Short mmCIF file of C-alpha atoms and ligand atoms in Angstrom, two decimals:
data_model
loop_
_atom_site.label_atom_id
_atom_site.label_comp_id
_atom_site.label_asym_id
_atom_site.label_seq_id
_atom_site.Cartn_x
_atom_site.Cartn_y
_atom_site.Cartn_z
CA MET A 1028 0.07 0.05 -0.09
CA ALA A 1029 1.55 3.54 -0.98
CA VAL A 1030 1.92 6.00 1.64
CA LEU A 1031 0.23 9.72 0.66
CA ARG A 1032 1.95 12.48 2.14
CA PHE A 1033 2.00 16.22 1.95
CA PRO A 1034 4.80 17.21 3.85
CA ASP A 1035 4.16 21.25 3.94
CA THR A 1036 1.16 20.62 6.12
CA ASN A 1037 2.28 17.29 7.94
CA GLU A 1038 -0.85 15.64 6.33
CA MET A 1039 -1.16 11.85 5.65
CA ILE A 1040 -3.64 10.09 3.59
CA GLU A 1041 -4.26 6.39 4.39
CA GLY A 1042 -6.34 3.82 3.30
CA GLU A 1043 -6.85 2.81 -0.25
CA SER A 1044 -10.03 4.71 -1.12
CA GLY A 1045 -8.94 7.82 0.69
CA ILE A 1046 -5.52 7.66 -1.43
CA ARG A 1047 -7.18 7.12 -4.54
CA SER A 1048 -9.65 9.60 -4.80
CA THR A 1049 -6.70 12.32 -3.01
CA LEU A 1050 -4.65 11.18 -6.00
CA ALA A 1051 -7.38 11.74 -8.41
CA GLY A 1052 -8.02 15.02 -7.41
CA LEU A 1053 -4.67 15.80 -8.80
CA GLY A 1054 -5.32 14.40 -11.84
CA ILE A 1055 -2.76 11.31 -10.83
CA ASP A 1056 -4.40 7.48 -11.24
CA TYR A 1057 -3.96 4.95 -8.24
CA GLU A 1058 -4.59 1.72 -8.22
CA ARG A 1059 -4.26 -1.72 -6.34
CA TRP A 1060 -3.33 -5.06 -8.62
CA SER A 1061 -2.71 -8.08 -7.26
CA LEU A 1062 1.20 -9.67 -7.02
CA ASP A 1063 0.00 -13.32 -6.89
CA ARG A 1064 0.21 -14.20 -10.62
CA VAL A 1065 3.68 -15.47 -10.36
CA PRO A 1066 6.45 -16.09 -7.72
CA PRO A 1067 8.31 -12.88 -6.56
CA ASP A 1068 11.57 -14.25 -8.23
CA SER A 1069 10.00 -14.62 -11.73
CA SER A 1070 11.81 -13.38 -15.35
CA ALA A 1071 10.56 -10.30 -16.60
CA ASP A 1072 9.51 -12.18 -19.56
CA ALA A 1073 7.45 -14.36 -16.93
CA VAL A 1074 5.85 -11.11 -15.24
CA LEU A 1075 4.97 -9.57 -18.43
CA ALA A 1076 3.22 -12.90 -19.92
CA ALA A 1077 1.37 -13.31 -16.64
CA TYR A 1078 0.08 -9.72 -16.69
CA ALA A 1079 -0.56 -9.62 -20.60
CA ASP A 1080 -4.25 -8.89 -20.25
CA GLU A 1081 -3.92 -6.08 -17.38
CA ILE A 1082 -0.87 -4.56 -19.31
CA ASP A 1083 -2.58 -4.53 -23.19
CA GLU A 1084 -5.85 -2.83 -21.30
CA MET A 1085 -3.53 -0.42 -20.24
CA LYS A 1086 -2.25 0.08 -23.48
CA ARG A 1087 -5.75 0.63 -24.77
CA ARG A 1088 -6.45 3.19 -22.28
CA GLY A 1089 -3.17 5.17 -22.31
CA GLY A 1090 -2.32 4.93 -25.78
CA TYR A 1091 1.10 3.10 -24.42
CA VAL A 1092 2.41 0.90 -27.39
CA THR A 1093 5.08 -1.14 -25.37
CA ALA A 1094 6.10 -2.21 -21.98
CA ASP A 1095 8.85 -3.81 -20.15
CA VAL A 1096 9.96 -4.55 -16.26
CA ILE A 1097 13.06 -2.18 -15.06
CA ASP A 1098 14.81 -4.11 -11.78
CA VAL A 1099 17.18 -2.11 -9.85
CA ASN A 1100 18.79 -2.66 -6.98
CA PRO A 1101 22.34 -1.96 -4.87
CA SER A 1102 24.64 -4.06 -7.33
CA THR A 1103 22.69 -1.89 -10.80
CA PRO A 1104 25.62 -0.56 -12.52
CA ASN A 1105 25.92 3.36 -11.81
CA LEU A 1106 22.74 3.29 -9.68
CA GLU A 1107 23.52 6.71 -8.25
CA ALA A 1108 23.95 8.12 -11.61
CA MET A 1109 20.71 6.65 -12.84
CA LEU A 1110 19.20 7.71 -9.74
CA ALA A 1111 20.32 11.53 -9.93
CA ARG A 1112 19.02 11.89 -13.52
CA PHE A 1113 15.66 11.62 -11.83
CA ASP A 1114 15.86 12.78 -8.22
CA LYS A 1115 15.67 16.58 -9.11
CA GLU A 1116 11.87 18.61 -10.58
CA HIS A 1117 11.36 17.23 -14.01
CA THR A 1118 8.59 16.74 -16.49
CA HIS A 1119 8.26 13.86 -19.39
CA ASP A 1120 6.63 14.66 -22.97
CA GLU A 1121 4.55 11.11 -21.61
CA ASP A 1122 2.96 9.40 -19.12
CA GLU A 1123 5.59 7.79 -16.14
CA VAL A 1124 3.30 4.52 -15.94
CA ARG A 1125 4.44 2.37 -13.05
CA PHE A 1126 3.30 -0.57 -11.41
CA ILE A 1127 5.54 -1.81 -8.51
CA LEU A 1128 6.49 -5.40 -8.33
CA ALA A 1129 9.31 -5.12 -5.44
CA GLY A 1130 11.18 -2.50 -3.53
CA ARG A 1131 10.27 1.26 -2.46
CA GLY A 1132 10.35 4.78 -3.86
CA ILE A 1133 8.86 7.59 -3.41
CA PHE A 1134 7.21 9.69 -6.39
CA PHE A 1135 7.17 13.68 -5.48
CA LEU A 1136 4.35 15.31 -7.41
CA HIS A 1137 4.73 19.25 -7.66
CA ILE A 1138 0.82 20.28 -8.85
CA SER A 1139 -1.14 23.41 -8.36
CA GLY A 1140 1.89 24.83 -5.96
CA ARG A 1141 1.50 21.94 -3.29
CA VAL A 1142 4.05 18.89 -2.92
CA ALA A 1143 2.43 15.57 -2.71
CA SER A 1144 4.79 12.35 -1.69
CA VAL A 1145 3.65 9.36 -3.07
CA GLU A 1146 5.79 6.50 -1.05
CA VAL A 1147 4.77 3.08 -4.02
CA GLY A 1148 5.69 0.01 -2.96
CA PRO A 1149 4.61 -3.76 -4.28
CA GLY A 1150 1.00 -4.00 -5.56
CA ASP A 1151 0.95 0.18 -6.46
CA MET A 1152 0.09 1.04 -9.82
CA LEU A 1153 0.59 4.94 -10.50
CA ARG A 1154 0.09 6.86 -13.56
CA VAL A 1155 1.70 10.61 -13.64
CA PRO A 1156 0.23 12.56 -17.04
CA ARG A 1157 2.88 13.94 -19.13
CA GLY A 1158 3.67 17.22 -18.33
CA THR A 1159 3.43 16.65 -14.44
CA THR A 1160 6.33 18.50 -12.57
CA HIS A 1161 7.54 15.74 -10.31
CA TRP A 1162 10.89 13.52 -8.92
CA PHE A 1163 11.86 10.67 -7.56
CA THR A 1164 13.88 8.44 -5.33
CA LEU A 1165 14.09 4.81 -3.84
CA CYS A 1166 14.19 3.80 -0.42
CA GLU A 1167 17.36 3.34 1.78
CA ASP A 1168 17.29 -0.16 0.20
CA ARG A 1169 17.51 0.65 -2.87
CA ARG A 1170 15.41 -1.60 -4.50
CA ILE A 1171 12.76 -1.43 -7.08
CA ARG A 1172 11.15 -3.66 -9.50
CA ALA A 1173 8.46 -2.59 -11.68
CA VAL A 1174 6.32 -2.87 -15.03
CA ARG A 1175 6.50 0.48 -16.78
CA TRP A 1176 4.45 1.40 -19.98
CA PHE A 1177 5.56 3.57 -22.72
CA GLN A 1178 3.69 5.51 -25.26
CA ASP A 1179 7.26 5.99 -26.63
CA THR A 1180 10.82 5.16 -25.48
CA ALA A 1181 11.93 8.47 -26.79
CA GLY A 1182 9.49 10.47 -24.79
CA TRP A 1183 10.69 9.35 -21.46
CA THR A 1184 13.39 11.93 -20.95
CA PRO A 1185 13.38 14.04 -18.44
CA HIS A 1186 12.80 17.90 -18.62
CA TYR A 1187 14.28 19.43 -15.68
CA THR A 1188 12.90 22.71 -14.47
CA ASP A 1189 15.81 23.95 -12.39
CA SER A 1190 13.40 24.92 -9.71
CA GLY A 1191 15.29 23.83 -6.86
CA VAL A 1192 12.18 22.84 -5.16
CA ASP A 1193 13.30 19.01 -4.81
CA LYS A 1194 16.09 20.19 -2.20
CA GLY A 1195 13.04 21.26 0.27
CA TYR A 1196 11.96 17.78 0.87
CA GLN A 1197 13.71 14.94 2.44
CA PRO A 1198 13.15 11.45 0.60
CA LEU A 1199 11.53 9.72 3.90
CA CYS A 1200 10.27 6.83 3.69
CA PHE A 1201 7.34 5.15 5.99
CA GLY A 1202 6.82 2.01 4.95
CA PRO A 1203 6.26 -1.00 5.28
CA ALA A 1204 7.77 -1.08 8.51
CA TYR A 1205 4.98 1.86 8.81
CA PHE A 1206 1.92 -1.08 8.37
CA GLY A 1207 3.56 -3.23 11.11
CA PRO A 1208 6.02 -6.14 11.23
CA HIS A 1209 7.30 -7.03 7.59
CA VAL A 1210 5.73 -9.87 5.77
CA GLU A 1211 5.75 -10.93 2.45
CA THR A 1212 2.51 -10.30 0.57
CA LYS A 1213 1.03 -13.69 -1.21
CA PHE A 1214 -2.56 -13.06 -1.19
CA ASN A 1215 -4.60 -11.55 -3.34
CA LEU A 1216 -4.11 -8.00 -2.79
CA ASN A 1217 -7.60 -6.89 -4.54
CA ALA A 1218 -9.42 -9.44 -2.24
FE1 FE2 B 1299 10.00 10.99 -13.91
#
């Protein structure tokens, strides 16, 4: 489950429906998807095959032409350089759509003068529309695995705003400890 915060006011939104409706008000799609389709250590091809129906439906919804699985962990070559591309406020010419399979990270969304922090984890699907000012970073364990959709892979290039707004926010991760003892999620999260 995601953790939605508004750091400027120390406001935290809890619960799936509250998070979904609050993000919807900001133009951001948020859904919870089942993780029980494949074992956690499945190959990228197995993940794409297992979620083919959902992936194709998302392509139809958003006009995406391709999807892949990104897998980042502390041993990923040039990890810090990769993260540094996206931890400064930027926009893209296409949507940023992620279904998180493993790991955690934070999307900071700067919308209508207000910054929302969305910590995403396994089972979270987030769609950030093109043109939305945002930045992203991983939590301390430097781990994330996610399905990504693209309208045009060339479009997923950051356009930096150079606003400096990102410097005012700590990448503070709460979960999954925030929700109690860490338990591997193997049940149907949509049940
Ligand atoms: Fe981005």
